[in-house]
PDB file of C-alpha atoms in Angstrom:
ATOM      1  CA  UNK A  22     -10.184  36.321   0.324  1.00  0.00           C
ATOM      2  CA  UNK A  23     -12.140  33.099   0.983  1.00  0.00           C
ATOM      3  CA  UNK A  24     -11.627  30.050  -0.977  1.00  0.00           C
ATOM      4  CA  UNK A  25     -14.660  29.879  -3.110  1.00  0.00           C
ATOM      5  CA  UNK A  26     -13.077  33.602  -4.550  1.00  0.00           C
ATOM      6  CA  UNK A  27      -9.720  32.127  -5.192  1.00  0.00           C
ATOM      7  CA  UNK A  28     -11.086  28.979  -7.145  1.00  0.00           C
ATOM      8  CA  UNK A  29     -12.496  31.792  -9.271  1.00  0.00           C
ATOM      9  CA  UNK A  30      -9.766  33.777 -10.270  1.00  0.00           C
ATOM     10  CA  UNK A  31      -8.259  30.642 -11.248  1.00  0.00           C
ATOM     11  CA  UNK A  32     -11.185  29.755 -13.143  1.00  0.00           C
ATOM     12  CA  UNK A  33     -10.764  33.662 -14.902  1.00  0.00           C
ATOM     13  CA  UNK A  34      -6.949  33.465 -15.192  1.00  0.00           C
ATOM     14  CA  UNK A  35      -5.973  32.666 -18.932  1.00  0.00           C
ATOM     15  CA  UNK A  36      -2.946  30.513 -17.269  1.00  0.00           C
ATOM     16  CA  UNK A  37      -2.267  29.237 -13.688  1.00  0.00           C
ATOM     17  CA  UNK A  38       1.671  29.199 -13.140  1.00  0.00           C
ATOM     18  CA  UNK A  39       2.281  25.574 -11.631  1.00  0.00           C
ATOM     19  CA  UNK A  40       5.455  25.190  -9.586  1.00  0.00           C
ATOM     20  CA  UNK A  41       7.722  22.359  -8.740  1.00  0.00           C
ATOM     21  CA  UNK A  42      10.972  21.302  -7.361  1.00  0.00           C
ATOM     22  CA  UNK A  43      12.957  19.154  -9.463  1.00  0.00           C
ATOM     23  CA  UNK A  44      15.559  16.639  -7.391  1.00  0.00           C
ATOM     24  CA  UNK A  45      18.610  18.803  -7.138  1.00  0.00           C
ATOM     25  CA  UNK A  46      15.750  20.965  -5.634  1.00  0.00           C
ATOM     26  CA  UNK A  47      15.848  23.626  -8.408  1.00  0.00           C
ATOM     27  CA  UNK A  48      12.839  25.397  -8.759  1.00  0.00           C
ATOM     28  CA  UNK A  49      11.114  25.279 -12.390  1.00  0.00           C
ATOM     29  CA  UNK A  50       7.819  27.208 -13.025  1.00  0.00           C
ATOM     30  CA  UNK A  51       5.313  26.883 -16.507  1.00  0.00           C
ATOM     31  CA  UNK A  52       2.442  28.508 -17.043  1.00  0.00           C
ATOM     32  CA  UNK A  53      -0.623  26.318 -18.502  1.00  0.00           C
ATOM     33  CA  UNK A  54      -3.993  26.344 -19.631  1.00  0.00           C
ATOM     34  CA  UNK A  55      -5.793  24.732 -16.577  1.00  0.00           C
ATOM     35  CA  UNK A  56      -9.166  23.434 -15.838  1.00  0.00           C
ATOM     36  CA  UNK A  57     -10.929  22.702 -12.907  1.00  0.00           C
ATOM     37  CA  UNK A  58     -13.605  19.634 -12.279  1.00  0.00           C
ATOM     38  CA  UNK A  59     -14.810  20.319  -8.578  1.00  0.00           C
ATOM     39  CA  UNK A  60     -13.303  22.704  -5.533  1.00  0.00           C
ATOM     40  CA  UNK A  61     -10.093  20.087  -5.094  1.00  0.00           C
ATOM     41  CA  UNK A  62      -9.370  18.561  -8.740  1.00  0.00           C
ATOM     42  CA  UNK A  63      -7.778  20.464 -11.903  1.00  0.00           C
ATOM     43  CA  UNK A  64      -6.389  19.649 -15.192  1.00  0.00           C
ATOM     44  CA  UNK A  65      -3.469  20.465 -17.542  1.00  0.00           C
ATOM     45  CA  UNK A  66      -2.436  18.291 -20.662  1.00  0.00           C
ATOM     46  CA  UNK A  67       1.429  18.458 -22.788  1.00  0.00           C
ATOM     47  CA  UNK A  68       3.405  16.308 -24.258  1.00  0.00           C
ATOM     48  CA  UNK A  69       4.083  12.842 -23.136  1.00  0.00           C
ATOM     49  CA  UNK A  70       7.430  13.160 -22.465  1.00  0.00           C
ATOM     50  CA  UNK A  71       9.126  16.317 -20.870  1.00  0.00           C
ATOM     51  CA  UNK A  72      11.426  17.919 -18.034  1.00  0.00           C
ATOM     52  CA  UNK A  73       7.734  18.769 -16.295  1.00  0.00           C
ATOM     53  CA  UNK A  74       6.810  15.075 -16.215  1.00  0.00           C
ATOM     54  CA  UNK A  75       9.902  13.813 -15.083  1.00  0.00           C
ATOM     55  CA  UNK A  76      10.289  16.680 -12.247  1.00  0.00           C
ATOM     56  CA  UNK A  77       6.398  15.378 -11.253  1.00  0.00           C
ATOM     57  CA  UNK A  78       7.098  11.588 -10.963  1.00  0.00           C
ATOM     58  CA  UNK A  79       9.892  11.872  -8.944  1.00  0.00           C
ATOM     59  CA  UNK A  80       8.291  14.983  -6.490  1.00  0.00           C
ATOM     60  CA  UNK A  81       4.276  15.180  -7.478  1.00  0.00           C
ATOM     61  CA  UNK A  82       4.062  18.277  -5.230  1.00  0.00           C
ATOM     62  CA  UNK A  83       3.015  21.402  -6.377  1.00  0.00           C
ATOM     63  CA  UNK A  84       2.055  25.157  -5.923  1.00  0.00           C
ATOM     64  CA  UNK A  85       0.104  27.143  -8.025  1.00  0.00           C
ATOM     65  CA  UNK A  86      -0.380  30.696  -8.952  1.00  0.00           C
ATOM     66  CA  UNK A  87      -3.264  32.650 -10.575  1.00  0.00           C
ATOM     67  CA  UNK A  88      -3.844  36.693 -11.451  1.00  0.00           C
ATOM     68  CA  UNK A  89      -7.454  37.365 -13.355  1.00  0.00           C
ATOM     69  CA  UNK A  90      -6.835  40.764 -12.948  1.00  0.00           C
ATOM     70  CA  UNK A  91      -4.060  43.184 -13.152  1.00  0.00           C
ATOM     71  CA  UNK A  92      -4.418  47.026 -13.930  1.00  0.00           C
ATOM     72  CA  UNK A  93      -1.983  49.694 -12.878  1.00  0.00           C
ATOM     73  CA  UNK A  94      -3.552  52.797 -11.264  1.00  0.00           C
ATOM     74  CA  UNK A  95      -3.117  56.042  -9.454  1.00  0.00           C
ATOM     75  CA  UNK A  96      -4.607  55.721  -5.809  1.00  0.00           C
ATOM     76  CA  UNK A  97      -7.878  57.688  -6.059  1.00  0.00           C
ATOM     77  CA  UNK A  98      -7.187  59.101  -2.890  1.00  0.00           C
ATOM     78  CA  UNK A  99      -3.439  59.658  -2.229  1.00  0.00           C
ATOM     79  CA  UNK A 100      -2.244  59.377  -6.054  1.00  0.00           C
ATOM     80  CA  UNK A 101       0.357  56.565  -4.718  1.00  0.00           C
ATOM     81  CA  UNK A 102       0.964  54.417  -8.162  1.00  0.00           C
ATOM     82  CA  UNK A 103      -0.232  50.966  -7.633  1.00  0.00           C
ATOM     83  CA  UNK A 104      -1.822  48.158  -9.418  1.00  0.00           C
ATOM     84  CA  UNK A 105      -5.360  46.712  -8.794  1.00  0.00           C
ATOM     85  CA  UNK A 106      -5.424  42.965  -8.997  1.00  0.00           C
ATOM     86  CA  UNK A 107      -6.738  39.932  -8.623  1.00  0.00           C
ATOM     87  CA  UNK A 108      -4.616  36.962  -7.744  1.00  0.00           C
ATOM     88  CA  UNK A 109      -4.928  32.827  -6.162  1.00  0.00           C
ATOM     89  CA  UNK A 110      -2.435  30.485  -4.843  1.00  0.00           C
ATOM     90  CA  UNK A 111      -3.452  26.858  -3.982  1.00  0.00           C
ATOM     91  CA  UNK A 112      -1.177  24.249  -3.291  1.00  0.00           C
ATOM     92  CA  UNK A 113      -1.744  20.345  -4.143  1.00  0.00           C
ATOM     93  CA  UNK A 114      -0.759  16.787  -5.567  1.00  0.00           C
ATOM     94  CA  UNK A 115       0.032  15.932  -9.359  1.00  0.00           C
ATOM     95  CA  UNK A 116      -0.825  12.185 -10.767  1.00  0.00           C
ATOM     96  CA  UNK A 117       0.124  11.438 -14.181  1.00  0.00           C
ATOM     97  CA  UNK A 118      -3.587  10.238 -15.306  1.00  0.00           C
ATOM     98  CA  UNK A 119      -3.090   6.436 -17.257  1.00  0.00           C
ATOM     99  CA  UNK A 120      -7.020   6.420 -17.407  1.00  0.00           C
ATOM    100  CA  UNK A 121      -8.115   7.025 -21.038  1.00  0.00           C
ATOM    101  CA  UNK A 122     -11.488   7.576 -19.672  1.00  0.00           C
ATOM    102  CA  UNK A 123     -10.256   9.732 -17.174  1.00  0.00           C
ATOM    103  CA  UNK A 124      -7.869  11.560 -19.764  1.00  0.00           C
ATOM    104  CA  UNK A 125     -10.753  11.772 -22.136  1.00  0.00           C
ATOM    105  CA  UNK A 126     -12.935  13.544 -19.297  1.00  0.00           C
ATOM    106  CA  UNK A 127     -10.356  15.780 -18.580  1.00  0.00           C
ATOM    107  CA  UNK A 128      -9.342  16.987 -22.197  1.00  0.00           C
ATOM    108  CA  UNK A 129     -12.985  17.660 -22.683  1.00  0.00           C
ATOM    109  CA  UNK A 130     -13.204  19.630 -19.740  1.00  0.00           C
ATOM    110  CA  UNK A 131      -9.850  21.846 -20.956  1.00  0.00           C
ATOM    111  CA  UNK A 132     -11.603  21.790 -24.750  1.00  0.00           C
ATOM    112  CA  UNK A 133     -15.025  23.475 -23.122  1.00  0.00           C
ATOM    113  CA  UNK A 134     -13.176  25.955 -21.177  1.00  0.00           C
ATOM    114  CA  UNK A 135     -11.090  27.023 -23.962  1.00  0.00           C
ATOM    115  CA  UNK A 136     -12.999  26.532 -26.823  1.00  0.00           C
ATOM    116  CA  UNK A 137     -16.428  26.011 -25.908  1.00  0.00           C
ATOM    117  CA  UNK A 138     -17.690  26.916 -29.672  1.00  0.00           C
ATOM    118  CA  UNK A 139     -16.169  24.065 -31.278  1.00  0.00           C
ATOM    119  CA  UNK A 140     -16.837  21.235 -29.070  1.00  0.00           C
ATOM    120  CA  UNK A 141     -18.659  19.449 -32.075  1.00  0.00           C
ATOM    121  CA  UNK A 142     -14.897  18.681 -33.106  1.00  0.00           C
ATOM    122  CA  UNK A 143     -13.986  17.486 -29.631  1.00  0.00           C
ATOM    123  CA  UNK A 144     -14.374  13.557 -30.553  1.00  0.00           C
ATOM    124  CA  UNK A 145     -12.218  13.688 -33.563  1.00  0.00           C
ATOM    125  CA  UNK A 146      -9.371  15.701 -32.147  1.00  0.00           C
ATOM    126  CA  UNK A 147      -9.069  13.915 -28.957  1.00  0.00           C
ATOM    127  CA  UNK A 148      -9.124  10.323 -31.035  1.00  0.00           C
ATOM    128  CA  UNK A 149      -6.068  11.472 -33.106  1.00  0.00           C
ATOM    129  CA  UNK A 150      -4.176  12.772 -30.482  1.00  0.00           C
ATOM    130  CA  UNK A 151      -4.951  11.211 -27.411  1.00  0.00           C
ATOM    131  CA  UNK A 152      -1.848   8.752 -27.855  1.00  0.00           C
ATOM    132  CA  UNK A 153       0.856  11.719 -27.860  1.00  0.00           C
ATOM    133  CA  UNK A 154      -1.143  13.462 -25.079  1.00  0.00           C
ATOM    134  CA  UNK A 155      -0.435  13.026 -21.309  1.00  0.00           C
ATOM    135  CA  UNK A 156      -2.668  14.559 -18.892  1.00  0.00           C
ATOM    136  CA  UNK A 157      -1.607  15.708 -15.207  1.00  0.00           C
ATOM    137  CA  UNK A 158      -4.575  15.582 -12.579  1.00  0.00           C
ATOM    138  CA  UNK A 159      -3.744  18.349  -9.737  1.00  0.00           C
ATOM    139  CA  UNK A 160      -5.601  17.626  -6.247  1.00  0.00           C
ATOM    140  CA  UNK A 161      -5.473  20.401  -3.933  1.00  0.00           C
ATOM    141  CA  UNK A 162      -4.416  19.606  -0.446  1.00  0.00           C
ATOM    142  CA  UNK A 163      -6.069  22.854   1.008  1.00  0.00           C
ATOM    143  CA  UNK A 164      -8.317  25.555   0.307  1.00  0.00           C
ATOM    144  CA  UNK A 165      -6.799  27.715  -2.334  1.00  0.00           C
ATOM    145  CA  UNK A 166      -6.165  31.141  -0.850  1.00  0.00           C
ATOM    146  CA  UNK A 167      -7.071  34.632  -3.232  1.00  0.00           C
ATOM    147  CA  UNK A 168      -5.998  38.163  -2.308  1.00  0.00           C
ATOM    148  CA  UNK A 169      -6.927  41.656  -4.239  1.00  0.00           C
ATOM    149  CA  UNK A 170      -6.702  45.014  -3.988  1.00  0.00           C
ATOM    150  CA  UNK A 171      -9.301  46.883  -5.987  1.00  0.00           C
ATOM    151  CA  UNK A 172     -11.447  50.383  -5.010  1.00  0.00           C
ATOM    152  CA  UNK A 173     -14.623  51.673  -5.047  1.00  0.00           C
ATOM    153  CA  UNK A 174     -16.182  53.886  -6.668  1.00  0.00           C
ATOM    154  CA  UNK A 175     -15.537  56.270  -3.714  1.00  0.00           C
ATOM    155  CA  UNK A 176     -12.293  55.600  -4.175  1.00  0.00           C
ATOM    156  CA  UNK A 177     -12.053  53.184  -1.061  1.00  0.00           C
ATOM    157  CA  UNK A 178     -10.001  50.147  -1.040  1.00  0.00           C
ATOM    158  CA  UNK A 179     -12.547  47.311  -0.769  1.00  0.00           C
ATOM    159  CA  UNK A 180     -10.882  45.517   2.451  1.00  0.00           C
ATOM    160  CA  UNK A 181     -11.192  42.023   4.374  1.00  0.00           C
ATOM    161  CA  UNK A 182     -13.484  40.613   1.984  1.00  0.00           C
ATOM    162  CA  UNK A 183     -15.777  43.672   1.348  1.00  0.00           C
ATOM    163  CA  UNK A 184     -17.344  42.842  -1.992  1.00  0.00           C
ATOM    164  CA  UNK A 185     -19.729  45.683  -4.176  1.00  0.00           C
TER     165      UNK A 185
END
C-alpha cells in the first residue's frame, strides 16, 4: 500500500511501536501514543530522563511500527484461519525537541489527538508539567510503507492496492 495509506493507519493505530538500537546494539522496542504534524514529522512525549532518551542521543535512528486493524478470520473462500489487518512501518530521525514553543506545539497536537474534548484544559496542564516533560520529534527519512490483507464482500482478497 501507498504511503498516504500507511500515514493513516498510523494516524488510526492507538500506539506506534518505535524501535531503536541502544550502543551494545541491543534492540529495545516501546509502544507510544504518537502524533503526526505533516507526511514527514511525528510526536511522542515521556519523562525527561529515561533508557529511551539515552538510547536516542547516542543513535537518533529509528523504525516504527503501526497495526489499526487486526481481526482473526476464517478465509471466506478456502476456510484457511487467518487474520485481516491493517499495518505501517516508516523509518526516520529522533531530535530531543529543547524548543518550548516547539514542545508546546507538539503536546497540543498529542492532547487533540487523544483527548480532543478537553482541550479547554490544554493551557493549564501543559504549564504545570511542561518542565518534567521531554518531547521527541520523529522525521521520517522515507515514505512510510502500509500492507493489509482484508476481503470483500465476495469474499475476495482486496489485492495490490484494490480499495472498495
Amino acid at each position: 500500500m501507498d504511503a498516504a495509506w500507511a500515514l493513516e493507519v498510523i494516524d488510526r493505530a492507538p500506539y506506534v511501536t518505535v524501535a531503536m538500537t541502544d550502543v551494545d546494539g541491543n534492540p529495545y522496542a516501546v509502544p507510544l501514543s504518537l502524533a503526526r504534524t505533516d507526511e514527514h514529522t511525528l510526536y511522542f512525549h515521556c519523562a525527561p530522563e529515561g533508557r529511551k532518551l539515552d538510547i536516542l542521543r547516542a543513535n537518533p535512528r529509528v523504525c516504527l511500527t503501526a497495526v489499526s486493524r487486526c481481526k482473526p478470520t476464517v478465509g471466506p473462500k478456502d476456510g484457511s484461519f487467518t487474520l485481516e489487518f491493517s499495518s505501517a512501518i516508516a523509518y526516520g530521525t529522533a531530535t530531543i525537541v529543547d524548543n518550548d514553543a516547539e514542545k508546546r506545539e507538539a503536546l497540543r497536537a498529542i492532547s487533540q489527538r487523544f483527548l480532543p474534548g478537553h482541550m479547554h484544559a490544554f493551557d493549564a496542564a501543559v504549564d504545570r508539567s511542561m518542565a518534567r516533560t521531554a518531547v521527541v520529534r520523529i522525521q521520517l527519512t522515507e515514505p512510510p510503507v502500509g500492507k493489509r490483507k482484508q476481503y470483500d464482500a465476495n469474499g475476495d482478497e482486496l489485492k495490490y492496492g484494490r480499495m472498495e
